[in-house]
Tab-separated table of C-alpha atoms in Angstrom:
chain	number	residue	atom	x	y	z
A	16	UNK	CA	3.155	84.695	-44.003
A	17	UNK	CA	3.627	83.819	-40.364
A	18	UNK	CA	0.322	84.252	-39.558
A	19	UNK	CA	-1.010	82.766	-42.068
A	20	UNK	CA	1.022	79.450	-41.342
A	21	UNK	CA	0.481	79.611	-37.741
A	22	UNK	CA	-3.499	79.869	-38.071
A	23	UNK	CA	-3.411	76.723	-39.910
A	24	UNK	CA	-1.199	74.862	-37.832
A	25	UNK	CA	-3.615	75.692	-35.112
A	26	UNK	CA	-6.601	74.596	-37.317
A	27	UNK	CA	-4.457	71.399	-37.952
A	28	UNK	CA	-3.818	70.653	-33.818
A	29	UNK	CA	-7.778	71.456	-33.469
A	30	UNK	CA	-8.634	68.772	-35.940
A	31	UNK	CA	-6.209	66.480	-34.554
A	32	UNK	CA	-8.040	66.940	-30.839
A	33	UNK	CA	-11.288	66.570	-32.790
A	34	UNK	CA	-10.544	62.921	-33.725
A	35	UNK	CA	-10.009	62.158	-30.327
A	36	UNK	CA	-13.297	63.573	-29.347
A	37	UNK	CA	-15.225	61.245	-32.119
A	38	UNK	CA	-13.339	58.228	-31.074
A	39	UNK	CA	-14.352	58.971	-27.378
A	40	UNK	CA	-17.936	59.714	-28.307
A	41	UNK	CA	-18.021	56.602	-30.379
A	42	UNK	CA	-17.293	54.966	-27.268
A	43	UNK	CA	-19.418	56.418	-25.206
A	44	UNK	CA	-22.155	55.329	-27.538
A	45	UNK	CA	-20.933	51.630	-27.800
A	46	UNK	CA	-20.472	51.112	-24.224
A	47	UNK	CA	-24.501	51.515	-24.402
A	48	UNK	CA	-25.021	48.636	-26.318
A	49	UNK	CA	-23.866	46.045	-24.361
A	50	UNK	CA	-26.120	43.888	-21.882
A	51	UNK	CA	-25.327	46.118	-19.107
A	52	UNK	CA	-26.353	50.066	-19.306
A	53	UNK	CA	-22.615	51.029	-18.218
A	54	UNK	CA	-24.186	54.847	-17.645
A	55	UNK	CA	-20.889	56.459	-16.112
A	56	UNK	CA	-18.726	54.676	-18.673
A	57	UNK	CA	-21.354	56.528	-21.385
A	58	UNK	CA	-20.432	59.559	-19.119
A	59	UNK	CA	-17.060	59.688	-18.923
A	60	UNK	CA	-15.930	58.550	-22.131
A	61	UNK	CA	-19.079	61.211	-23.638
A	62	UNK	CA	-17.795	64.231	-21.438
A	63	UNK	CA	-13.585	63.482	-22.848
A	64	UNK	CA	-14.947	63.267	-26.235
A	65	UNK	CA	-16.622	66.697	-25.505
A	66	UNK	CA	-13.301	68.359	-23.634
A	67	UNK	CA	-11.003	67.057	-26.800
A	68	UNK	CA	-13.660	68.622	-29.565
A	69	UNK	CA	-15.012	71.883	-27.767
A	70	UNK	CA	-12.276	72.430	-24.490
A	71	UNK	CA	-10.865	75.298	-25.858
A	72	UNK	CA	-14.118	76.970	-27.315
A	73	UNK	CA	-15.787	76.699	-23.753
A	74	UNK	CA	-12.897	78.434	-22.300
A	75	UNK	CA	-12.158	81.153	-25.133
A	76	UNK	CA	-15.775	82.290	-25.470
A	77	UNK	CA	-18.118	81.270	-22.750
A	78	UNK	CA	-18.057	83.083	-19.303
A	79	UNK	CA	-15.899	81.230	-16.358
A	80	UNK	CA	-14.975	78.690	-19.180
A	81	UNK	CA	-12.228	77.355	-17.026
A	82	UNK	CA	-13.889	76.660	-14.230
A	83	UNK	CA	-16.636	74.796	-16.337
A	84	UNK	CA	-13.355	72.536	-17.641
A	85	UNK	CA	-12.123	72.484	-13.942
A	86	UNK	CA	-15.384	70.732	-12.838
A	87	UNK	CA	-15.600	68.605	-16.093
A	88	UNK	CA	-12.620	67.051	-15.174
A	89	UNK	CA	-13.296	66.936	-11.506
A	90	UNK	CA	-16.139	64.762	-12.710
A	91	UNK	CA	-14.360	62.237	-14.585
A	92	UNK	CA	-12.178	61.592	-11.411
A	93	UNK	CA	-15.402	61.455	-9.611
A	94	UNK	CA	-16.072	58.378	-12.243
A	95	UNK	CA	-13.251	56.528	-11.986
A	96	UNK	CA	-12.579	57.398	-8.041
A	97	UNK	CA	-16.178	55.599	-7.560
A	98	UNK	CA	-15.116	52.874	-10.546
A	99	UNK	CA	-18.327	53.682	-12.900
A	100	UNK	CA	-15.936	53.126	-15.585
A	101	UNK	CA	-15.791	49.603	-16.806
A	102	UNK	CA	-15.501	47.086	-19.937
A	103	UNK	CA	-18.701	46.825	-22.128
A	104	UNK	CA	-19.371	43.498	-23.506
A	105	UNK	CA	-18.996	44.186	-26.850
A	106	UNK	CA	-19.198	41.893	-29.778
A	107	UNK	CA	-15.670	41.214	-31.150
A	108	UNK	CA	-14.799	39.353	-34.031
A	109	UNK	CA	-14.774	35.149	-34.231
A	110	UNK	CA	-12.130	33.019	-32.629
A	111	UNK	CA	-11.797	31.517	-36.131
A	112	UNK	CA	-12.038	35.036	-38.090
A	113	UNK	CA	-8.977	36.248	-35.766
A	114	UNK	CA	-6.907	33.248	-36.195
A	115	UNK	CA	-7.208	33.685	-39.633
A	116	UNK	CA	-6.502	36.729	-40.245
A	117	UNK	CA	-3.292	36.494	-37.978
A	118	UNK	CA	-1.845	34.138	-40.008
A	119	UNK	CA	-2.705	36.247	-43.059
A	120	UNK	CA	-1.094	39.252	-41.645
A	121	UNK	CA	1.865	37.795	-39.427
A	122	UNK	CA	4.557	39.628	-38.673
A	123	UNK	CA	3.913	42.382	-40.707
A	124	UNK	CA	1.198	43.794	-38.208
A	125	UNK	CA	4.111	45.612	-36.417
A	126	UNK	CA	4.819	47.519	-39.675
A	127	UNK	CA	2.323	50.232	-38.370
A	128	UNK	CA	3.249	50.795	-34.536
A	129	UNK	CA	7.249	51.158	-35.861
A	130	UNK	CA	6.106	53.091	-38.661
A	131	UNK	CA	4.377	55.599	-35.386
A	132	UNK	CA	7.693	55.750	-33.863
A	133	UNK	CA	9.574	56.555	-37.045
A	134	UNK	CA	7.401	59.268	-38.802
A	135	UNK	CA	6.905	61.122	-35.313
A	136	UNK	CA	10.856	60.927	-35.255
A	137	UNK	CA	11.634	62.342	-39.080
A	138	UNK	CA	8.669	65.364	-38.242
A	139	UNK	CA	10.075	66.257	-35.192
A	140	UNK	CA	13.369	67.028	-36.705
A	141	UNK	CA	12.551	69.393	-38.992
A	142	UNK	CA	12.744	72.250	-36.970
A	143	UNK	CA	16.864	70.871	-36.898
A	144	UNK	CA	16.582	72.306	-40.863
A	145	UNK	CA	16.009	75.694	-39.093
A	146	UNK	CA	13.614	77.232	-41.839
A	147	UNK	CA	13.058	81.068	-40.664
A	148	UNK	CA	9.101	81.812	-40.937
A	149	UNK	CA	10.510	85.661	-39.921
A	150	UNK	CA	10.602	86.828	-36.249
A	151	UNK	CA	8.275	87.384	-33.132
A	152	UNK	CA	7.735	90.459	-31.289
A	153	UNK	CA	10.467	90.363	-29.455
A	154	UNK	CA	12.667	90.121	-32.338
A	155	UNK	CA	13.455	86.557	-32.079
A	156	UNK	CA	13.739	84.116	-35.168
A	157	UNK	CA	10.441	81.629	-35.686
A	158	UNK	CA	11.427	78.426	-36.856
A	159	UNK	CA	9.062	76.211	-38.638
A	160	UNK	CA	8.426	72.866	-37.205
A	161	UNK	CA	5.390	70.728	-36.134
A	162	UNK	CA	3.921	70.963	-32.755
A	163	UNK	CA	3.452	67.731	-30.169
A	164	UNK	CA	0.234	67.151	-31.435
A	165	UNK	CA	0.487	67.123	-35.203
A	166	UNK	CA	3.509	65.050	-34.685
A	167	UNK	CA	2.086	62.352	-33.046
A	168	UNK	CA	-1.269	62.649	-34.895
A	169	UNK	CA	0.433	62.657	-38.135
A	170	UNK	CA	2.056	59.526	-37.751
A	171	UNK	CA	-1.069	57.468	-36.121
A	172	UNK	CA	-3.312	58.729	-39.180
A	173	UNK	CA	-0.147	57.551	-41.390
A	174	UNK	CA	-0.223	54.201	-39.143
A	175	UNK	CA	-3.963	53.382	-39.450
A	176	UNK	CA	-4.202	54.012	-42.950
A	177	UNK	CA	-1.288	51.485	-43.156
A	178	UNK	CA	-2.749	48.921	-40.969
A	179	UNK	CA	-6.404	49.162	-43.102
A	180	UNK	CA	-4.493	48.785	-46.225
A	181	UNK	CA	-2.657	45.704	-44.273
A	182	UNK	CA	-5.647	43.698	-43.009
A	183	UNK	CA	-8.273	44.552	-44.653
A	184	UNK	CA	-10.889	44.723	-41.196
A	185	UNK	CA	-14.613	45.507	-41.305
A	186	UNK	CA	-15.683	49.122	-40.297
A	187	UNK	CA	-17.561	47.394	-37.270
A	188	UNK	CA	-14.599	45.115	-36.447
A	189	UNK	CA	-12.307	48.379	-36.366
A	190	UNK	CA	-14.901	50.312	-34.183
A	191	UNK	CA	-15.800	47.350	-31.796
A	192	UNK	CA	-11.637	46.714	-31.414
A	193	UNK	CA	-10.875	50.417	-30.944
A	194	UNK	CA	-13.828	51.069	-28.441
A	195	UNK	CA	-13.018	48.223	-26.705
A	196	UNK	CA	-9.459	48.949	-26.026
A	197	UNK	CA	-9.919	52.282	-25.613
A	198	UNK	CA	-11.795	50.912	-22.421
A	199	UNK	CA	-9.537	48.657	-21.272
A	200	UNK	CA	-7.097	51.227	-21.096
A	201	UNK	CA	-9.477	53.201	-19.273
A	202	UNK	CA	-8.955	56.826	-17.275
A	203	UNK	CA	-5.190	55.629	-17.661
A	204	UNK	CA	-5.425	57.481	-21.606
A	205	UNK	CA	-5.338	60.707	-19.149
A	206	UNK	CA	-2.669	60.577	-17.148
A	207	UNK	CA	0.478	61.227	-19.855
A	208	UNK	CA	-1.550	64.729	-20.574
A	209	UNK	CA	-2.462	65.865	-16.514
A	210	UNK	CA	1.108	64.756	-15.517
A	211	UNK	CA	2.870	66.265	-18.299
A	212	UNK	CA	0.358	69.879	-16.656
A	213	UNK	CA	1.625	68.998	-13.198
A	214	UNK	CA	5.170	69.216	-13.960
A	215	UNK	CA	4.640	72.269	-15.335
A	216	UNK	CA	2.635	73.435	-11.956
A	217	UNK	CA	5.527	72.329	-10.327
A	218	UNK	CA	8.174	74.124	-11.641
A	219	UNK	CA	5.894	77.308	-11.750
A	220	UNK	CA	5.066	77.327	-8.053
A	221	UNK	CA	8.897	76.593	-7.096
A	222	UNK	CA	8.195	73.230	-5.662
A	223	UNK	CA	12.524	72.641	-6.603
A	224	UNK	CA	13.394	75.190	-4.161
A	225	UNK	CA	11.326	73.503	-1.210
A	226	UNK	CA	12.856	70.084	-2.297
A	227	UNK	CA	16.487	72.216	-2.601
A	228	UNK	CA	15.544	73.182	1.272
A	229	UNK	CA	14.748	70.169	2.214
A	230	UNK	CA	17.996	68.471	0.804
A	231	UNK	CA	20.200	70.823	2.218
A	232	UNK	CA	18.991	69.411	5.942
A	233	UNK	CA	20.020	65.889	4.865
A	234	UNK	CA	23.154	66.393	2.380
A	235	UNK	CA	26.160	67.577	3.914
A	236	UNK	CA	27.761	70.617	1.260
A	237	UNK	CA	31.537	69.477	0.020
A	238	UNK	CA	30.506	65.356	-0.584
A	239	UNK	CA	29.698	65.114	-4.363
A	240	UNK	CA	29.055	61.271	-3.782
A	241	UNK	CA	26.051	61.808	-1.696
A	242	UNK	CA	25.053	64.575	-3.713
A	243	UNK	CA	24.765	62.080	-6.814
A	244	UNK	CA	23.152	59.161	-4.731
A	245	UNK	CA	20.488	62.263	-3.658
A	246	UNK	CA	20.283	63.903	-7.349
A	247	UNK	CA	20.005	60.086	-8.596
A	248	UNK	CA	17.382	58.982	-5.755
A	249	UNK	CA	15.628	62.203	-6.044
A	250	UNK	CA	15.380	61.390	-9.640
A	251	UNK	CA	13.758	58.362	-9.173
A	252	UNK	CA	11.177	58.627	-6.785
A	253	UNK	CA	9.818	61.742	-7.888
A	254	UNK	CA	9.225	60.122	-11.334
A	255	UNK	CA	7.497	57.509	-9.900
A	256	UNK	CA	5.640	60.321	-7.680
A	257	UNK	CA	4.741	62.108	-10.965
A	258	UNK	CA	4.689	59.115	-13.495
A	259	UNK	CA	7.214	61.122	-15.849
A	260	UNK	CA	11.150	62.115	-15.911
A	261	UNK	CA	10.261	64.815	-18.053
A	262	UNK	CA	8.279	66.072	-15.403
A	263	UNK	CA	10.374	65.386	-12.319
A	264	UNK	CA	13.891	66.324	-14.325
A	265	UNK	CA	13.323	70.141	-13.827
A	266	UNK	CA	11.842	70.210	-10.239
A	267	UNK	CA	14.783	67.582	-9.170
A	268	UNK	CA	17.515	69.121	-11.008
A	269	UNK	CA	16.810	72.653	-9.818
A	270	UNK	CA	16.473	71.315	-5.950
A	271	UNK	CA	19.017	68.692	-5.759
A	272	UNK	CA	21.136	68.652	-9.264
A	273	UNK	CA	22.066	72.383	-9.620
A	274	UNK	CA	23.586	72.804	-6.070
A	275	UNK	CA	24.556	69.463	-4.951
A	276	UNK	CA	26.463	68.214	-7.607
A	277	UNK	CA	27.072	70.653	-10.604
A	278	UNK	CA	27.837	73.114	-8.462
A	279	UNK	CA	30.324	70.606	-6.605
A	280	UNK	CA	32.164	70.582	-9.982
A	281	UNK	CA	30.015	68.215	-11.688
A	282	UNK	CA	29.944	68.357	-15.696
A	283	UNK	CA	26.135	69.660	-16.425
A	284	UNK	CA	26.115	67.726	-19.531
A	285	UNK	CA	26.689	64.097	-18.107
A	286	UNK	CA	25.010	65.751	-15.199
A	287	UNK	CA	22.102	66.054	-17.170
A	288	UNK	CA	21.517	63.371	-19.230
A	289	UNK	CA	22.427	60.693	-16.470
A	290	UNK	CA	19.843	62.406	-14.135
A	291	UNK	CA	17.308	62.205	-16.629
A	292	UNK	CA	17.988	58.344	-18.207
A	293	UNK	CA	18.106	57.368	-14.166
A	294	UNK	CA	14.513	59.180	-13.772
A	295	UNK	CA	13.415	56.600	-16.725
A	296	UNK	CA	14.716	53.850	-13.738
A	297	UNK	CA	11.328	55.423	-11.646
A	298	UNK	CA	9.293	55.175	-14.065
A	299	UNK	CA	10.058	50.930	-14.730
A	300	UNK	CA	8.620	51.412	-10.844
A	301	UNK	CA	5.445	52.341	-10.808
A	302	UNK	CA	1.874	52.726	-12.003
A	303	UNK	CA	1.950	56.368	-12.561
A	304	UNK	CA	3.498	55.459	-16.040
A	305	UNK	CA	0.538	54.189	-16.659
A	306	UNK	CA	1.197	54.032	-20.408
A	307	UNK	CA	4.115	52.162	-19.780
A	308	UNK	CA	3.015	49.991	-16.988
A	309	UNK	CA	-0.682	49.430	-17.067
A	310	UNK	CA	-1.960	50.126	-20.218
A	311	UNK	CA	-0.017	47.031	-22.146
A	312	UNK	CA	-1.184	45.273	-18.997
A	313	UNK	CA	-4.674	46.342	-19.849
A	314	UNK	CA	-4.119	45.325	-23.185
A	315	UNK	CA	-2.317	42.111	-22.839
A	316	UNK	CA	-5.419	41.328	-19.973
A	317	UNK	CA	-2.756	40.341	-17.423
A	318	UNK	CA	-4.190	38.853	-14.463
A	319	UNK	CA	-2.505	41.332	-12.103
A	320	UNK	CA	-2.290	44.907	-13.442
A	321	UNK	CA	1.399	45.600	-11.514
A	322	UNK	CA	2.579	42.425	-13.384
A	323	UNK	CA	5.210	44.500	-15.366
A	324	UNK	CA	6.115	46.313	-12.589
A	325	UNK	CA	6.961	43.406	-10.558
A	326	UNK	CA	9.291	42.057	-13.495
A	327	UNK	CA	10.824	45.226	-14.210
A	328	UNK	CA	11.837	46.159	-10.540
A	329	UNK	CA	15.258	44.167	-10.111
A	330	UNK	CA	16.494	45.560	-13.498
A	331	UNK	CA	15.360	49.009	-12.916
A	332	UNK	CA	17.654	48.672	-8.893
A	333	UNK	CA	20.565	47.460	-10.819
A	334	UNK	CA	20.129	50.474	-13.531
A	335	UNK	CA	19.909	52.926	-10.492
A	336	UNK	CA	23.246	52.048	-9.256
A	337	UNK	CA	24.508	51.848	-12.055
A	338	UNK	CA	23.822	55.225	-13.158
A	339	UNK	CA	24.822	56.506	-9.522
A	340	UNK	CA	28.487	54.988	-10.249
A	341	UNK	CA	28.473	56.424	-13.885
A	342	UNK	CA	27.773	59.888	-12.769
A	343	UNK	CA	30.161	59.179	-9.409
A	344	UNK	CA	33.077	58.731	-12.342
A	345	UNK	CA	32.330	60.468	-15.253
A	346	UNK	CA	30.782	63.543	-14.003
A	347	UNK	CA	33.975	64.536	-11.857
């Protein structure tokens, strides 16, 4: 029974990745047609389509598969290192035809980005119902649930269809739109996925214990105060350093968190969840978060990309200190 389900959860993520790949390769193709021949937009937007539909075949059954992916992606930093990867012109739809059909829709063209945020939120609790698909081999219970990807697939598919049935577009209207923000986003679509990898790296290669080292020179043992302002700092400019808290929480926490303040007497709960909300304070601060920062910029066509930065910063000081007294009180 396990197996069973698992194999077609799998075949589920794979067609899920395979979506991605058309819409990439769709935009490959389109950023052909415009008056300029955008070649290393055609290339790096045709190569991602190709890692999201065949990655995982290239490195399960074809000899130094990895190292093929390696260079693949080496490549499309190659692109946008040497900014080959640009806007095509592409025909959008009329001045007139938009205004209309805003007024048509209104409002109700949010409906389908909250409805993303809610479905991904009801499918990621259902492992919380704890259903038992039996155990592992190790004897541990396997609890059904949804993995990242079918989570957040699920509910985009369940958006889009929404937002069709809302306004009604033309097929080439919906390509032309998708293609074309899918390009002003630009290699910024990647870095969510490579951070999220270089966390991971991270934590594997023990990257915490240097910055534990490191602290231990410059934080004096016995002062929990300084140990927050350092778990609380560290926080923060490692998350901007790696783009996500999620990333930085483990390295930082392990390093700074673990000795410095919890084992000071600090409770690991508020410990914990201050350290990590005060990480979110980095990411306000910088481009790294680039789906936070400079993709809506992208999409809003700001006329400086750090424009959201700049109007976050003052908020995300006060938050900092704020969460340094918090933790200061609370945690002690």
């Amino acid at each position: 029974m396990f197996s069973f389900i698992h194999t077609h959860t799998m075949i589920i993520d794979e067609i899920i990745y395979g979506l991605c790949g058309l819409v990439s390769i769709i935009t490959a193709f389109i950023s052909l047609k415009g008056k300029k021949h955008l070649s290393g937009t055609f290339l790096f937007w045709g190569i991602l389509g190709l890692l999201f539909m065949f990655g995982k075949v290239i490195v399960l059954n074809v000899p130094n598969g990895g190292a093929i992916i390696g260079g693949l992606l080496i490549l499309l930093g190659v692109l946008t290192l040497t900014k080959q990867v640009k806007i095509a012109d592409i025909p959008t739809a009329e001045k007139e035809e938009v205004e209309k059909n805003s007024q048509k829709v209104g409002n109700k063209i949010f409906i389908p980005a909250v409805l993303i945020g809610v479905v991904a939120m009801l499918l990621a609790q259902v492992k919380s119902f704890n259903i038992s698909l039996g155990t592992n081999a190790a004897g541990k219970a396997i609890v059904f649930g949804f993995s990242t990807a079918q989570v957040v697939g699920a509910a985009s598919i369940i958006a889009l269809i929404f937002a069709v049935v809302l306004a009604k577009p033309t097929l080439k209207n919906t390509v032309n739109d998708t293609s074309k923000m899918l390009m002003q986003v630009g290699s910024s679509s990647l870095l969510p996925q490579l951070l999220g990898v270089l966390g991971a790296i991270f934590a594997t290669a023990g990257i915490g214990k240097i910055i534990g080292q490191f602290a231990s020179g410059i934080v004096p043992q016995g002062v929990p105060i300084l140990g927050v302002i350092a778990y609380c700092l560290g926080m923060v400019i490692f998350t901007m350093i790696m783009g996500n808290a999620f990333a930085a929480f483990t390295v930082i926490t392990i390093g700074v968190g673990v000795p410095f303040v919890i084992m000071q007497g600090g409770n690991p709960a508020v410990v914990g969840a201050l350290g990590m909300t005060c990480g979110y304070c980095g990411t306000l601060l910088t481009p790294m978060a680039a789906n936070f920062n400079i993709v809506p910029a992208a999409i809003l066509e700001t006329e400086n990309k750090y424009t959201l930065i700049k109007t976050q910063a003052f908020m995300s000081v006060a938050l900092i200190i704020v969460h340094i007294i918090l933790m200061s009180i609370f945690a002690f």
